């Protein structure tokens, strides 16, 4: 018989902020908090420069052609977090990140064939994994 659990808060017994989840096959566990994205967003660098959807993003800044700063609402513990950035509107473009710190991450979109040429693009997607402060 299937069951349903409805709660507003999950808290670890040993450590309040740590909950282990049993993985597939019942042989390993994963720490729930370590596996969650700490920030994600989709935005457009096109003329309207919009933040389409986000989690833990206070604002975005247009730093010029192809350059975006994504400002965190809640800071990470350090600047050693993992970042994944993609741009889906054009296969001839790539988006990279640089200059991370605990208040923001910067993204730059460039042409694949000319990496010195910045370009605005739609559908830039960014995800951050790491520890929150």
PDB file of C-alpha atoms in Angstrom:
ATOM      1  CA  UNK A   1       0.000   0.000   0.000  1.00  0.00           C
ATOM      2  CA  UNK A   2       1.372   3.418  -0.937  1.00  0.00           C
ATOM      3  CA  UNK A   3       1.565   6.105   1.701  1.00  0.00           C
ATOM      4  CA  UNK A   4       1.798   9.864   1.611  1.00  0.00           C
ATOM      5  CA  UNK A   5       3.804  12.053   3.987  1.00  0.00           C
ATOM      6  CA  UNK A   6       2.789  15.713   4.316  1.00  0.00           C
ATOM      7  CA  UNK A   7       5.133  17.964   6.292  1.00  0.00           C
ATOM      8  CA  UNK A   8       6.321  21.563   6.177  1.00  0.00           C
ATOM      9  CA  UNK A   9       9.817  20.974   7.590  1.00  0.00           C
ATOM     10  CA  UNK A  10      12.326  18.133   7.600  1.00  0.00           C
ATOM     11  CA  UNK A  11      15.009  18.234  10.296  1.00  0.00           C
ATOM     12  CA  UNK A  12      17.810  15.745  10.891  1.00  0.00           C
ATOM     13  CA  UNK A  13      17.966  13.993  14.278  1.00  0.00           C
ATOM     14  CA  UNK A  14      21.753  13.984  14.751  1.00  0.00           C
ATOM     15  CA  UNK A  15      22.379  17.274  12.944  1.00  0.00           C
ATOM     16  CA  UNK A  16      19.435  19.563  12.203  1.00  0.00           C
ATOM     17  CA  UNK A  17      20.687  20.559   8.737  1.00  0.00           C
ATOM     18  CA  UNK A  18      21.703  17.097   7.580  1.00  0.00           C
ATOM     19  CA  UNK A  19      19.410  14.391   6.230  1.00  0.00           C
ATOM     20  CA  UNK A  20      20.608  11.239   4.461  1.00  0.00           C
ATOM     21  CA  UNK A  21      18.451   9.693   1.748  1.00  0.00           C
ATOM     22  CA  UNK A  22      18.830   6.033   0.793  1.00  0.00           C
ATOM     23  CA  UNK A  23      19.711   5.696  -2.868  1.00  0.00           C
ATOM     24  CA  UNK A  24      18.534   3.306  -5.531  1.00  0.00           C
ATOM     25  CA  UNK A  25      19.333  -0.299  -4.659  1.00  0.00           C
ATOM     26  CA  UNK A  26      19.273   0.461  -0.908  1.00  0.00           C
ATOM     27  CA  UNK A  27      23.070   0.172  -0.632  1.00  0.00           C
ATOM     28  CA  UNK A  28      24.197   3.824  -0.508  1.00  0.00           C
ATOM     29  CA  UNK A  29      23.040   7.091   1.012  1.00  0.00           C
ATOM     30  CA  UNK A  30      23.165  10.632  -0.286  1.00  0.00           C
ATOM     31  CA  UNK A  31      23.142  13.761   1.834  1.00  0.00           C
ATOM     32  CA  UNK A  32      20.004  15.624   0.763  1.00  0.00           C
ATOM     33  CA  UNK A  33      21.378  19.144   1.320  1.00  0.00           C
ATOM     34  CA  UNK A  34      24.593  18.466  -0.635  1.00  0.00           C
ATOM     35  CA  UNK A  35      22.606  17.265  -3.645  1.00  0.00           C
ATOM     36  CA  UNK A  36      20.356  20.306  -3.995  1.00  0.00           C
ATOM     37  CA  UNK A  37      21.063  23.255  -6.269  1.00  0.00           C
ATOM     38  CA  UNK A  38      21.745  26.349  -4.145  1.00  0.00           C
ATOM     39  CA  UNK A  39      20.960  28.788  -6.969  1.00  0.00           C
ATOM     40  CA  UNK A  40      19.520  28.513 -10.467  1.00  0.00           C
ATOM     41  CA  UNK A  41      18.127  30.895 -13.041  1.00  0.00           C
ATOM     42  CA  UNK A  42      17.207  31.365 -16.655  1.00  0.00           C
ATOM     43  CA  UNK A  43      17.621  34.783 -18.197  1.00  0.00           C
ATOM     44  CA  UNK A  44      17.881  36.524 -21.528  1.00  0.00           C
ATOM     45  CA  UNK A  45      20.675  38.860 -22.548  1.00  0.00           C
ATOM     46  CA  UNK A  46      18.593  40.040 -25.500  1.00  0.00           C
ATOM     47  CA  UNK A  47      17.185  43.561 -25.775  1.00  0.00           C
ATOM     48  CA  UNK A  48      14.737  43.153 -22.892  1.00  0.00           C
ATOM     49  CA  UNK A  49      17.384  41.616 -20.581  1.00  0.00           C
ATOM     50  CA  UNK A  50      14.966  39.677 -18.386  1.00  0.00           C
ATOM     51  CA  UNK A  51      15.218  37.231 -15.508  1.00  0.00           C
ATOM     52  CA  UNK A  52      12.742  34.566 -16.621  1.00  0.00           C
ATOM     53  CA  UNK A  53      12.734  32.340 -13.529  1.00  0.00           C
ATOM     54  CA  UNK A  54      15.058  31.819 -10.591  1.00  0.00           C
ATOM     55  CA  UNK A  55      15.827  30.477  -7.135  1.00  0.00           C
ATOM     56  CA  UNK A  56      18.089  32.349  -4.681  1.00  0.00           C
ATOM     57  CA  UNK A  57      18.719  35.192  -7.159  1.00  0.00           C
ATOM     58  CA  UNK A  58      18.314  38.754  -5.921  1.00  0.00           C
ATOM     59  CA  UNK A  59      18.950  40.448  -9.260  1.00  0.00           C
ATOM     60  CA  UNK A  60      20.911  40.300 -12.499  1.00  0.00           C
ATOM     61  CA  UNK A  61      23.108  43.032 -13.961  1.00  0.00           C
ATOM     62  CA  UNK A  62      23.763  43.761 -17.641  1.00  0.00           C
ATOM     63  CA  UNK A  63      27.527  44.388 -17.789  1.00  0.00           C
ATOM     64  CA  UNK A  64      27.603  44.956 -21.538  1.00  0.00           C
ATOM     65  CA  UNK A  65      27.475  42.768 -24.608  1.00  0.00           C
ATOM     66  CA  UNK A  66      27.282  39.094 -23.578  1.00  0.00           C
ATOM     67  CA  UNK A  67      28.150  39.724 -19.917  1.00  0.00           C
ATOM     68  CA  UNK A  68      25.827  39.129 -16.946  1.00  0.00           C
ATOM     69  CA  UNK A  69      26.294  39.287 -13.195  1.00  0.00           C
ATOM     70  CA  UNK A  70      23.913  37.100 -11.172  1.00  0.00           C
ATOM     71  CA  UNK A  71      23.590  38.341  -7.574  1.00  0.00           C
ATOM     72  CA  UNK A  72      22.747  35.824  -4.839  1.00  0.00           C
ATOM     73  CA  UNK A  73      19.947  36.402  -2.323  1.00  0.00           C
ATOM     74  CA  UNK A  74      21.604  34.055   0.219  1.00  0.00           C
ATOM     75  CA  UNK A  75      25.388  33.837   0.026  1.00  0.00           C
ATOM     76  CA  UNK A  76      27.371  30.630  -0.416  1.00  0.00           C
ATOM     77  CA  UNK A  77      29.862  29.687   2.312  1.00  0.00           C
ATOM     78  CA  UNK A  78      32.819  30.355  -0.018  1.00  0.00           C
ATOM     79  CA  UNK A  79      33.667  30.967  -3.670  1.00  0.00           C
ATOM     80  CA  UNK A  80      34.541  27.296  -4.301  1.00  0.00           C
ATOM     81  CA  UNK A  81      31.087  26.348  -5.555  1.00  0.00           C
ATOM     82  CA  UNK A  82      30.400  24.477  -8.809  1.00  0.00           C
ATOM     83  CA  UNK A  83      28.749  26.386 -11.653  1.00  0.00           C
ATOM     84  CA  UNK A  84      27.063  25.077 -14.772  1.00  0.00           C
ATOM     85  CA  UNK A  85      26.139  27.627 -17.440  1.00  0.00           C
ATOM     86  CA  UNK A  86      24.517  26.939 -20.805  1.00  0.00           C
ATOM     87  CA  UNK A  87      22.980  29.029 -23.559  1.00  0.00           C
ATOM     88  CA  UNK A  88      20.391  27.222 -25.597  1.00  0.00           C
ATOM     89  CA  UNK A  89      19.261  29.631 -28.280  1.00  0.00           C
ATOM     90  CA  UNK A  90      22.158  29.187 -30.683  1.00  0.00           C
ATOM     91  CA  UNK A  91      24.531  26.233 -31.102  1.00  0.00           C
ATOM     92  CA  UNK A  92      27.250  28.600 -32.324  1.00  0.00           C
ATOM     93  CA  UNK A  93      27.545  30.228 -28.888  1.00  0.00           C
ATOM     94  CA  UNK A  94      28.995  29.159 -25.596  1.00  0.00           C
ATOM     95  CA  UNK A  95      28.595  30.619 -22.146  1.00  0.00           C
ATOM     96  CA  UNK A  96      31.326  30.515 -19.521  1.00  0.00           C
ATOM     97  CA  UNK A  97      31.541  31.759 -15.956  1.00  0.00           C
ATOM     98  CA  UNK A  98      34.304  33.629 -14.158  1.00  0.00           C
ATOM     99  CA  UNK A  99      35.169  35.730 -11.132  1.00  0.00           C
ATOM    100  CA  UNK A 100      33.017  33.910  -8.592  1.00  0.00           C
ATOM    101  CA  UNK A 101      32.714  35.226  -5.079  1.00  0.00           C
ATOM    102  CA  UNK A 102      30.198  34.908  -2.246  1.00  0.00           C
ATOM    103  CA  UNK A 103      27.872  37.637  -3.547  1.00  0.00           C
ATOM    104  CA  UNK A 104      27.602  36.818  -7.258  1.00  0.00           C
ATOM    105  CA  UNK A 105      28.656  34.800 -10.293  1.00  0.00           C
ATOM    106  CA  UNK A 106      29.521  36.356 -13.656  1.00  0.00           C
ATOM    107  CA  UNK A 107      28.603  34.785 -17.006  1.00  0.00           C
ATOM    108  CA  UNK A 108      29.960  35.629 -20.450  1.00  0.00           C
ATOM    109  CA  UNK A 109      28.493  34.474 -23.777  1.00  0.00           C
ATOM    110  CA  UNK A 110      30.835  34.310 -26.773  1.00  0.00           C
ATOM    111  CA  UNK A 111      30.810  32.915 -30.298  1.00  0.00           C
ATOM    112  CA  UNK A 112      32.329  29.418 -30.552  1.00  0.00           C
ATOM    113  CA  UNK A 113      34.427  30.294 -33.613  1.00  0.00           C
ATOM    114  CA  UNK A 114      35.598  33.621 -32.185  1.00  0.00           C
ATOM    115  CA  UNK A 115      35.954  33.386 -28.398  1.00  0.00           C
ATOM    116  CA  UNK A 116      37.033  37.012 -28.183  1.00  0.00           C
ATOM    117  CA  UNK A 117      33.692  38.169 -29.627  1.00  0.00           C
ATOM    118  CA  UNK A 118      31.005  38.618 -26.909  1.00  0.00           C
ATOM    119  CA  UNK A 119      27.369  38.245 -27.987  1.00  0.00           C
ATOM    120  CA  UNK A 120      24.000  38.646 -26.289  1.00  0.00           C
ATOM    121  CA  UNK A 121      21.831  35.538 -26.371  1.00  0.00           C
ATOM    122  CA  UNK A 122      18.477  34.318 -25.116  1.00  0.00           C
ATOM    123  CA  UNK A 123      17.961  31.360 -22.771  1.00  0.00           C
ATOM    124  CA  UNK A 124      21.054  31.516 -20.582  1.00  0.00           C
ATOM    125  CA  UNK A 125      20.698  28.923 -17.807  1.00  0.00           C
ATOM    126  CA  UNK A 126      22.888  28.890 -14.690  1.00  0.00           C
ATOM    127  CA  UNK A 127      23.028  26.480 -11.748  1.00  0.00           C
ATOM    128  CA  UNK A 128      25.215  26.633  -8.615  1.00  0.00           C
ATOM    129  CA  UNK A 129      25.992  23.719  -6.290  1.00  0.00           C
ATOM    130  CA  UNK A 130      27.903  24.191  -3.025  1.00  0.00           C
ATOM    131  CA  UNK A 131      27.398  25.077   0.615  1.00  0.00           C
ATOM    132  CA  UNK A 132      25.345  28.051   1.766  1.00  0.00           C
ATOM    133  CA  UNK A 133      26.793  30.259   4.496  1.00  0.00           C
TER     134      UNK A 133
END
